Amino acid sequence: MEQGGVFLKVMRGDDQGKAWELRADQVYVIGRSRDCNVRVADGTVSSTHARLQCDRGVWIIVDLQSTHGTQVNDQRILAAKPLFDRDRVRLGRTELEFREYEQLDPADLAEINKNIHLPE
């Protein structure tokens, strides 16, 4: 992952471990439909569940009148909601983590260094 990146990663659910890099110039629709550009396999997620987009540098999520609603950090959203680094988004049984890397977090850097094996 490069610095300055924005990612959405499945932390719990059928697609656990799957991640999407997000671009500020694109609108993302999250859901089960083949038309969604963030597609999840969870049957409790609506076909078109939520929309995610960047507006003047702030990432905003909106529920698209989904059957089970959208939660951010365990709070159901009723209107557009800004997302911040490490926010948790729940759609049905799927939990996503929003990550915005201005710079590498020290814990992430330690994890990267732990996985680097230099020849002796």
mmCIF file of C-alpha atoms in Angstrom:
data_model
loop_
_atom_site.group_PDB
_atom_site.id
_atom_site.type_symbol
_atom_site.label_atom_id
_atom_site.label_comp_id
_atom_site.label_asym_id
_atom_site.label_seq_id
_atom_site.Cartn_x
_atom_site.Cartn_y
_atom_site.Cartn_z
ATOM 1 C CA MET A 1 0.000 0.000 0.000
ATOM 2 C CA GLU A 2 1.393 3.331 -0.900
ATOM 3 C CA GLN A 3 1.305 6.518 1.119
ATOM 4 C CA GLY A 4 -1.704 8.752 0.547
ATOM 5 C CA GLY A 5 -3.916 5.762 -0.294
ATOM 6 C CA VAL A 6 -7.540 5.273 0.683
ATOM 7 C CA PHE A 7 -8.826 1.730 1.163
ATOM 8 C CA LEU A 8 -11.938 -0.147 2.183
ATOM 9 C CA LYS A 9 -11.274 -3.598 3.647
ATOM 10 C CA VAL A 10 -13.686 -6.351 4.709
ATOM 11 C CA MET A 11 -12.931 -7.166 8.350
ATOM 12 C CA ARG A 12 -15.891 -9.535 8.929
ATOM 13 C CA GLY A 13 -18.242 -11.332 6.606
ATOM 14 C CA ASP A 14 -18.244 -13.599 3.565
ATOM 15 C CA ASP A 15 -15.563 -11.507 1.819
ATOM 16 C CA GLN A 16 -13.211 -11.144 4.815
ATOM 17 C CA GLY A 17 -9.785 -9.916 3.722
ATOM 18 C CA LYS A 18 -10.966 -8.444 0.415
ATOM 19 C CA ALA A 19 -9.999 -4.783 -0.100
ATOM 20 C CA TRP A 20 -10.597 -1.990 -2.594
ATOM 21 C CA GLU A 21 -8.370 0.994 -3.227
ATOM 22 C CA LEU A 22 -10.545 4.098 -3.567
ATOM 23 C CA ARG A 23 -9.945 7.024 -5.915
ATOM 24 C CA ALA A 24 -11.233 10.495 -5.051
ATOM 25 C CA ASP A 25 -12.535 11.067 -8.597
ATOM 26 C CA GLN A 26 -14.849 8.039 -8.567
ATOM 27 C CA VAL A 27 -18.223 7.310 -6.929
ATOM 28 C CA TYR A 28 -18.513 3.857 -5.347
ATOM 29 C CA VAL A 29 -21.732 1.888 -4.922
ATOM 30 C CA ILE A 30 -21.495 -0.893 -2.341
ATOM 31 C CA GLY A 31 -23.834 -3.870 -2.637
ATOM 32 C CA ARG A 32 -24.515 -7.323 -4.069
ATOM 33 C CA SER A 33 -25.448 -6.232 -7.596
ATOM 34 C CA ARG A 34 -23.082 -6.930 -10.486
ATOM 35 C CA ASP A 35 -23.385 -3.201 -11.240
ATOM 36 C CA CYS A 36 -21.722 -2.263 -7.919
ATOM 37 C CA ASN A 37 -18.049 -1.350 -8.047
ATOM 38 C CA VAL A 38 -17.642 -2.522 -4.415
ATOM 39 C CA ARG A 39 -19.414 -5.879 -4.619
ATOM 40 C CA VAL A 40 -19.923 -8.106 -1.582
ATOM 41 C CA ALA A 41 -21.365 -11.619 -1.404
ATOM 42 C CA ASP A 42 -23.320 -11.160 1.857
ATOM 43 C CA GLY A 43 -27.010 -12.039 1.346
ATOM 44 C CA THR A 44 -28.011 -9.535 4.068
ATOM 45 C CA VAL A 45 -26.584 -6.655 2.005
ATOM 46 C CA SER A 46 -28.987 -4.936 -0.397
ATOM 47 C CA SER A 47 -28.343 -5.007 -4.147
ATOM 48 C CA THR A 48 -27.336 -1.349 -3.991
ATOM 49 C CA HIS A 49 -26.775 -0.722 -0.286
ATOM 50 C CA ALA A 50 -24.656 2.428 0.110
ATOM 51 C CA ARG A 51 -22.777 5.065 -1.879
ATOM 52 C CA LEU A 52 -19.279 6.274 -1.026
ATOM 53 C CA GLN A 53 -17.628 9.299 -2.592
ATOM 54 C CA CYS A 54 -15.069 11.987 -1.885
ATOM 55 C CA ASP A 55 -16.382 15.551 -1.677
ATOM 56 C CA ARG A 56 -13.716 18.258 -1.401
ATOM 57 C CA GLY A 57 -11.293 15.889 0.316
ATOM 58 C CA VAL A 58 -13.832 14.335 2.702
ATOM 59 C CA TRP A 59 -15.119 10.796 2.112
ATOM 60 C CA ILE A 60 -18.900 10.585 2.580
ATOM 61 C CA ILE A 61 -21.103 7.486 2.892
ATOM 62 C CA VAL A 62 -24.854 7.498 2.245
ATOM 63 C CA ASP A 63 -27.316 4.655 2.800
ATOM 64 C CA LEU A 64 -29.330 3.966 -0.378
ATOM 65 C CA GLN A 65 -32.569 3.026 1.417
ATOM 66 C CA SER A 66 -31.181 -0.442 2.110
ATOM 67 C CA THR A 67 -33.300 -3.082 3.828
ATOM 68 C CA HIS A 68 -31.110 -3.400 6.953
ATOM 69 C CA GLY A 69 -29.515 0.064 7.003
ATOM 70 C CA THR A 70 -25.905 1.155 7.208
ATOM 71 C CA GLN A 71 -23.980 1.701 10.432
ATOM 72 C CA VAL A 72 -20.781 3.643 11.039
ATOM 73 C CA ASN A 73 -19.047 2.770 14.303
ATOM 74 C CA ASP A 74 -22.203 0.968 15.535
ATOM 75 C CA GLN A 75 -24.450 3.995 14.859
ATOM 76 C CA ARG A 76 -27.117 3.730 12.153
ATOM 77 C CA ILE A 77 -26.740 6.560 9.661
ATOM 78 C CA LEU A 78 -29.839 8.459 8.569
ATOM 79 C CA ALA A 79 -28.081 11.017 6.359
ATOM 80 C CA ALA A 80 -24.739 11.525 4.630
ATOM 81 C CA LYS A 81 -21.919 10.722 7.061
ATOM 82 C CA PRO A 82 -18.225 11.633 6.753
ATOM 83 C CA LEU A 83 -15.746 8.798 7.226
ATOM 84 C CA PHE A 84 -12.435 9.042 9.021
ATOM 85 C CA ASP A 85 -9.439 6.708 9.201
ATOM 86 C CA ARG A 86 -10.296 3.374 10.887
ATOM 87 C CA ASP A 87 -14.070 3.970 10.906
ATOM 88 C CA ARG A 88 -16.047 0.713 10.812
ATOM 89 C CA VAL A 89 -18.924 0.451 8.326
ATOM 90 C CA ARG A 90 -21.487 -2.330 8.815
ATOM 91 C CA LEU A 91 -23.747 -3.478 5.989
ATOM 92 C CA GLY A 92 -25.803 -6.527 6.983
ATOM 93 C CA ARG A 93 -23.333 -9.075 8.413
ATOM 94 C CA THR A 94 -20.402 -7.458 6.591
ATOM 95 C CA GLU A 95 -18.071 -5.095 8.436
ATOM 96 C CA LEU A 96 -15.708 -2.885 6.463
ATOM 97 C CA GLU A 97 -12.879 -0.726 7.726
ATOM 98 C CA PHE A 98 -12.194 2.604 6.035
ATOM 99 C CA ARG A 99 -8.482 3.447 5.932
ATOM 100 C CA GLU A 100 -7.010 6.740 4.833
ATOM 101 C CA TYR A 101 -3.216 6.763 4.799
ATOM 102 C CA GLU A 102 -1.729 10.233 5.040
ATOM 103 C CA GLN A 103 1.392 8.460 6.203
ATOM 104 C CA LEU A 104 2.110 4.991 7.465
ATOM 105 C CA ASP A 105 0.922 4.317 10.994
ATOM 106 C CA PRO A 106 3.790 3.156 13.284
ATOM 107 C CA ALA A 107 1.974 -0.161 13.918
ATOM 108 C CA ASP A 108 1.602 -0.715 10.161
ATOM 109 C CA LEU A 109 5.283 0.120 9.640
ATOM 110 C CA ALA A 110 6.270 -2.365 12.373
ATOM 111 C CA GLU A 111 4.135 -5.058 10.678
ATOM 112 C CA ILE A 112 5.787 -4.347 7.314
ATOM 113 C CA ASN A 113 9.275 -4.473 8.871
ATOM 114 C CA LYS A 114 8.436 -7.761 10.605
ATOM 115 C CA ASN A 115 7.684 -9.325 7.212
ATOM 116 C CA ILE A 116 10.891 -8.148 5.546
ATOM 117 C CA HIS A 117 13.597 -10.809 5.560
ATOM 118 C CA LEU A 118 17.054 -9.495 4.758
ATOM 119 C CA PRO A 119 19.818 -11.919 3.776
ATOM 120 C CA GLU A 120 22.447 -12.358 6.482
#
